[in-house]
């Protein structure tokens, strides 16, 4: 059962416009959410995060919104730039098995920013 | 900056061979992780370790084992490689397990091909 879902495998956006990447989760015990960005042939890099006690976190062009009642979060990139073209993974933090916290990742959304 | 290094960027092995993938982090992180990334499946956790000589199974541990003899080093072992283990393998580390501060830092990945 997929606990973190990114339902759009891909997204194309014009340079300068807003990119909105969506993520849904099913486990209400998740308490911390993260977005990672991945270029081909490189490891994912941490982008931005949000605690479950907040509904918004902003860092430059990147803003993450959390709607706990809907179990939904989104990443907004404004304005979008060609260098933002990458795969974006949503991840959620929660307790795993024997009491340790781990991340559960979505399957990713490939963003293409068209010049 | 946190640095996570992996011993090889590309590796080609034959079916039945024993394969060792090495990962080293230089930031004294407690937690280390091994994932594999496959198209359409996102990042799947194979094993993780929260302390030296400690390990826990992730989502897909079958066919793999791990070793953590020193805090900075976490090895993934394929006892008898099979073609369905052809994948991108990603190592990660994090300082803590829960909430803010548990961002995972990834290595560049090892593209393993099993013939």
CSV table of C-alpha atoms in Angstrom, one decimal:
chain,number,residue,atom,x,y,z
A,1,UNK,CA,0.0,0.0,0.0
A,2,UNK,CA,1.5,3.3,-1.1
A,3,UNK,CA,1.5,5.7,1.8
A,4,UNK,CA,2.9,8.7,-0.2
A,5,UNK,CA,1.5,9.3,-3.6
A,6,UNK,CA,2.6,11.6,-6.4
A,7,UNK,CA,-0.1,11.1,-8.9
A,8,UNK,CA,1.5,13.1,-11.7
A,9,UNK,CA,4.5,11.3,-13.2
A,10,UNK,CA,5.4,14.4,-15.3
A,11,UNK,CA,4.7,18.1,-15.6
A,12,UNK,CA,5.7,20.7,-18.2
A,13,UNK,CA,5.8,24.4,-17.4
A,14,UNK,CA,6.9,27.5,-19.3
A,15,UNK,CA,9.9,29.3,-18.0
A,16,UNK,CA,8.8,32.1,-15.7
A,17,UNK,CA,5.5,30.5,-14.8
A,18,UNK,CA,4.5,28.7,-11.6
A,19,UNK,CA,5.2,25.0,-11.1
A,20,UNK,CA,2.9,23.2,-8.7
A,21,UNK,CA,3.9,19.6,-7.7
A,22,UNK,CA,1.4,17.7,-5.6
A,23,UNK,CA,1.7,14.9,-3.0
A,24,UNK,CA,-0.9,13.0,-1.0
A,25,UNK,CA,-0.3,10.8,2.0
A,26,UNK,CA,-2.5,8.3,3.8
A,27,UNK,CA,-0.8,7.9,7.2
A,28,UNK,CA,-1.9,10.5,9.7
A,29,UNK,CA,1.1,9.7,11.9
A,30,UNK,CA,3.5,11.3,9.5
A,31,UNK,CA,4.8,14.4,11.3
A,32,UNK,CA,7.4,15.9,8.9
A,33,UNK,CA,7.5,16.3,5.2
A,34,UNK,CA,10.3,16.9,2.8
A,35,UNK,CA,10.9,17.6,-0.9
A,36,UNK,CA,14.0,16.3,-2.8
A,37,UNK,CA,15.2,17.2,-6.2
A,38,UNK,CA,17.1,14.7,-8.4
A,39,UNK,CA,19.0,15.3,-11.6
A,40,UNK,CA,19.9,12.3,-13.8
A,41,UNK,CA,22.9,10.3,-12.7
A,42,UNK,CA,23.0,12.2,-9.3
A,43,UNK,CA,21.7,11.5,-5.9
A,44,UNK,CA,18.6,13.4,-4.6
A,45,UNK,CA,19.3,16.7,-2.9
A,46,UNK,CA,17.2,18.1,-0.1
A,47,UNK,CA,15.1,21.0,-1.2
A,48,UNK,CA,12.6,22.1,1.5
A,49,UNK,CA,10.7,20.7,4.4
A,50,UNK,CA,7.7,21.4,6.6
A,51,UNK,CA,6.6,20.3,10.0
A,52,UNK,CA,3.1,19.0,10.6
A,53,UNK,CA,2.4,21.9,12.9
A,54,UNK,CA,2.8,24.4,10.1
A,55,UNK,CA,0.8,25.0,6.9
A,56,UNK,CA,3.4,26.8,4.9
A,57,UNK,CA,7.2,27.1,4.6
A,58,UNK,CA,9.0,29.3,2.1
A,59,UNK,CA,12.6,29.4,0.9
A,60,UNK,CA,13.3,31.8,-1.9
A,61,UNK,CA,11.4,30.6,-5.0
A,62,UNK,CA,10.2,27.4,-3.3
A,63,UNK,CA,7.2,27.2,-1.0
A,64,UNK,CA,5.6,24.1,0.5
A,65,UNK,CA,2.0,24.1,1.6
A,66,UNK,CA,0.5,21.5,3.9
A,67,UNK,CA,-3.2,20.7,4.3
A,68,UNK,CA,-3.4,18.2,7.1
A,69,UNK,CA,-7.1,17.7,6.9
A,70,UNK,CA,-6.8,16.7,3.3
A,71,UNK,CA,-3.5,14.9,3.8
A,72,UNK,CA,-2.1,16.8,1.0
A,73,UNK,CA,1.0,18.9,0.4
A,74,UNK,CA,2.3,20.8,-2.6
A,75,UNK,CA,5.5,22.4,-3.8
A,76,UNK,CA,5.3,25.7,-5.6
A,77,UNK,CA,8.2,27.0,-7.6
A,78,UNK,CA,7.9,30.7,-8.7
A,79,UNK,CA,9.2,31.7,-11.2
A,80,UNK,CA,10.2,28.4,-12.8
A,81,UNK,CA,13.6,28.2,-14.4
A,82,UNK,CA,15.1,25.7,-16.9
A,83,UNK,CA,17.6,24.6,-14.2
A,84,UNK,CA,14.6,23.4,-12.2
A,85,UNK,CA,14.0,20.6,-14.6
A,86,UNK,CA,14.5,17.5,-12.6
A,87,UNK,CA,12.6,14.7,-10.8
A,88,UNK,CA,11.0,15.9,-7.5
A,89,UNK,CA,10.3,13.4,-4.7
A,90,UNK,CA,8.0,14.0,-1.9
A,91,UNK,CA,8.9,12.2,1.4
A,92,UNK,CA,7.2,11.8,4.8
A,93,UNK,CA,8.7,11.1,8.1
A,94,UNK,CA,7.2,8.7,10.6
A,95,UNK,CA,7.9,5.9,13.0
A,96,UNK,CA,9.1,2.6,11.5
A,97,UNK,CA,8.8,-0.8,13.1
A,98,UNK,CA,11.1,-0.9,16.1
A,99,UNK,CA,10.8,2.7,17.0
A,100,UNK,CA,13.1,4.5,14.6
A,101,UNK,CA,12.0,7.3,12.3
A,102,UNK,CA,12.3,6.8,8.6
A,103,UNK,CA,11.3,8.5,5.3
A,104,UNK,CA,8.7,7.1,3.0
A,105,UNK,CA,9.2,8.5,-0.6
A,106,UNK,CA,6.7,9.0,-3.4
A,107,UNK,CA,7.4,7.8,-6.9
A,108,UNK,CA,8.5,11.2,-8.1
A,109,UNK,CA,7.3,13.8,-10.6
A,110,UNK,CA,9.5,14.8,-13.5
A,111,UNK,CA,9.3,18.5,-14.0
A,112,UNK,CA,10.3,20.0,-17.4
A,113,UNK,CA,10.7,23.8,-17.6
A,114,UNK,CA,10.5,24.9,-21.2
A,115,UNK,CA,12.5,28.0,-22.1
B,1,UNK,CA,28.9,20.3,3.7
B,2,UNK,CA,27.9,16.7,4.3
B,3,UNK,CA,29.6,14.4,1.9
B,4,UNK,CA,28.4,10.9,1.2
B,5,UNK,CA,30.6,9.0,-1.2
B,6,UNK,CA,29.9,5.7,-2.9
B,7,UNK,CA,32.7,3.4,-4.1
B,8,UNK,CA,31.7,3.1,-7.7
B,9,UNK,CA,29.5,5.2,-10.1
B,10,UNK,CA,29.0,2.3,-12.5
B,11,UNK,CA,29.4,-1.4,-12.0
B,12,UNK,CA,28.8,-4.4,-14.2
B,13,UNK,CA,28.6,-7.9,-12.7
B,14,UNK,CA,27.6,-11.4,-13.8
B,15,UNK,CA,24.7,-13.4,-12.4
B,16,UNK,CA,25.7,-15.3,-9.3
B,17,UNK,CA,28.6,-13.0,-8.4
B,18,UNK,CA,28.9,-11.6,-4.9
B,19,UNK,CA,28.7,-7.8,-5.1
B,20,UNK,CA,29.8,-5.2,-2.5
B,21,UNK,CA,28.6,-1.6,-2.6
B,22,UNK,CA,30.5,0.7,-0.2
B,23,UNK,CA,29.3,4.0,1.2
B,24,UNK,CA,31.1,6.4,3.4
B,25,UNK,CA,29.9,9.6,5.1
B,26,UNK,CA,32.0,12.2,6.8
B,27,UNK,CA,29.6,14.0,9.1
B,28,UNK,CA,29.4,11.7,12.0
B,29,UNK,CA,25.8,10.8,11.2
B,30,UNK,CA,24.1,8.1,13.3
B,31,UNK,CA,21.8,6.8,10.6
B,32,UNK,CA,22.7,5.3,7.2
B,33,UNK,CA,20.4,4.0,4.5
B,34,UNK,CA,20.5,2.0,1.3
B,35,UNK,CA,17.8,2.6,-1.4
B,36,UNK,CA,17.3,1.4,-4.9
B,37,UNK,CA,15.7,3.6,-7.5
B,38,UNK,CA,13.8,2.1,-10.5
B,39,UNK,CA,11.8,3.9,-13.2
B,40,UNK,CA,8.2,4.3,-12.1
B,41,UNK,CA,8.9,2.9,-8.6
B,42,UNK,CA,10.6,5.8,-6.9
B,43,UNK,CA,13.0,5.2,-4.0
B,44,UNK,CA,12.6,2.0,-2.1
B,45,UNK,CA,14.4,1.4,1.2
B,46,UNK,CA,16.4,-1.8,1.3
B,47,UNK,CA,18.1,-1.6,4.7
B,48,UNK,CA,19.1,1.0,7.2
B,49,UNK,CA,21.3,1.3,10.3
B,50,UNK,CA,20.9,3.6,13.2
B,51,UNK,CA,24.1,2.6,15.0
B,52,UNK,CA,27.3,0.6,14.5
B,53,UNK,CA,26.5,-3.1,14.1
B,54,UNK,CA,22.7,-2.3,14.1
B,55,UNK,CA,20.5,-2.9,11.1
B,56,UNK,CA,16.9,-2.9,10.2
B,57,UNK,CA,15.1,-4.2,7.1
B,58,UNK,CA,13.4,-1.8,4.8
B,59,UNK,CA,10.7,-2.5,2.2
B,60,UNK,CA,12.7,-4.8,0.0
B,61,UNK,CA,15.5,-6.6,1.9
B,62,UNK,CA,15.3,-9.9,0.0
B,63,UNK,CA,18.5,-10.8,-1.7
B,64,UNK,CA,20.5,-8.2,0.1
B,65,UNK,CA,22.5,-7.9,3.4
B,66,UNK,CA,24.4,-5.1,5.0
B,67,UNK,CA,27.3,-4.5,7.2
B,68,UNK,CA,28.1,-1.5,9.5
B,69,UNK,CA,31.4,-2.1,11.4
B,70,UNK,CA,32.3,1.6,11.6
B,71,UNK,CA,30.0,4.6,12.1
B,72,UNK,CA,31.1,6.2,8.8
B,73,UNK,CA,30.8,3.2,6.6
B,74,UNK,CA,27.8,1.2,5.5
B,75,UNK,CA,28.1,-1.6,3.0
B,76,UNK,CA,25.4,-3.3,0.9
B,77,UNK,CA,26.0,-6.9,-0.2
B,78,UNK,CA,24.3,-8.8,-2.9
B,79,UNK,CA,25.1,-12.4,-2.0
B,80,UNK,CA,24.3,-13.8,-5.4
B,81,UNK,CA,23.5,-11.1,-7.9
B,82,UNK,CA,20.5,-11.6,-10.2
B,83,UNK,CA,19.4,-9.6,-13.3
B,84,UNK,CA,16.4,-8.2,-11.4
B,85,UNK,CA,18.9,-6.4,-9.1
B,86,UNK,CA,20.0,-4.2,-12.0
B,87,UNK,CA,19.2,-0.8,-10.6
B,88,UNK,CA,20.5,2.5,-9.3
B,89,UNK,CA,21.6,2.1,-5.7
B,90,UNK,CA,21.6,5.2,-3.5
B,91,UNK,CA,23.2,5.5,-0.1
B,92,UNK,CA,22.1,8.2,2.4
B,93,UNK,CA,22.9,9.4,5.9
B,94,UNK,CA,21.1,11.5,8.5
B,95,UNK,CA,21.9,13.0,11.9
B,96,UNK,CA,18.8,12.0,13.7
B,97,UNK,CA,15.7,10.0,13.0
B,98,UNK,CA,12.8,12.3,13.8
B,99,UNK,CA,11.5,15.6,12.6
B,100,UNK,CA,13.6,18.6,11.8
B,101,UNK,CA,17.2,17.5,11.3
B,102,UNK,CA,16.4,14.1,9.9
B,103,UNK,CA,17.0,15.3,6.3
B,104,UNK,CA,18.8,12.5,4.5
B,105,UNK,CA,21.9,13.4,2.5
B,106,UNK,CA,22.5,11.2,-0.5
B,107,UNK,CA,25.5,9.9,-2.3
B,108,UNK,CA,25.8,10.1,-6.1
B,109,UNK,CA,24.5,6.6,-6.7
B,110,UNK,CA,25.9,3.4,-8.2
B,111,UNK,CA,24.4,2.2,-11.4
B,112,UNK,CA,24.7,-1.6,-11.2
B,113,UNK,CA,24.1,-3.8,-14.2
B,114,UNK,CA,23.8,-7.6,-13.7
B,115,UNK,CA,24.3,-9.6,-16.9
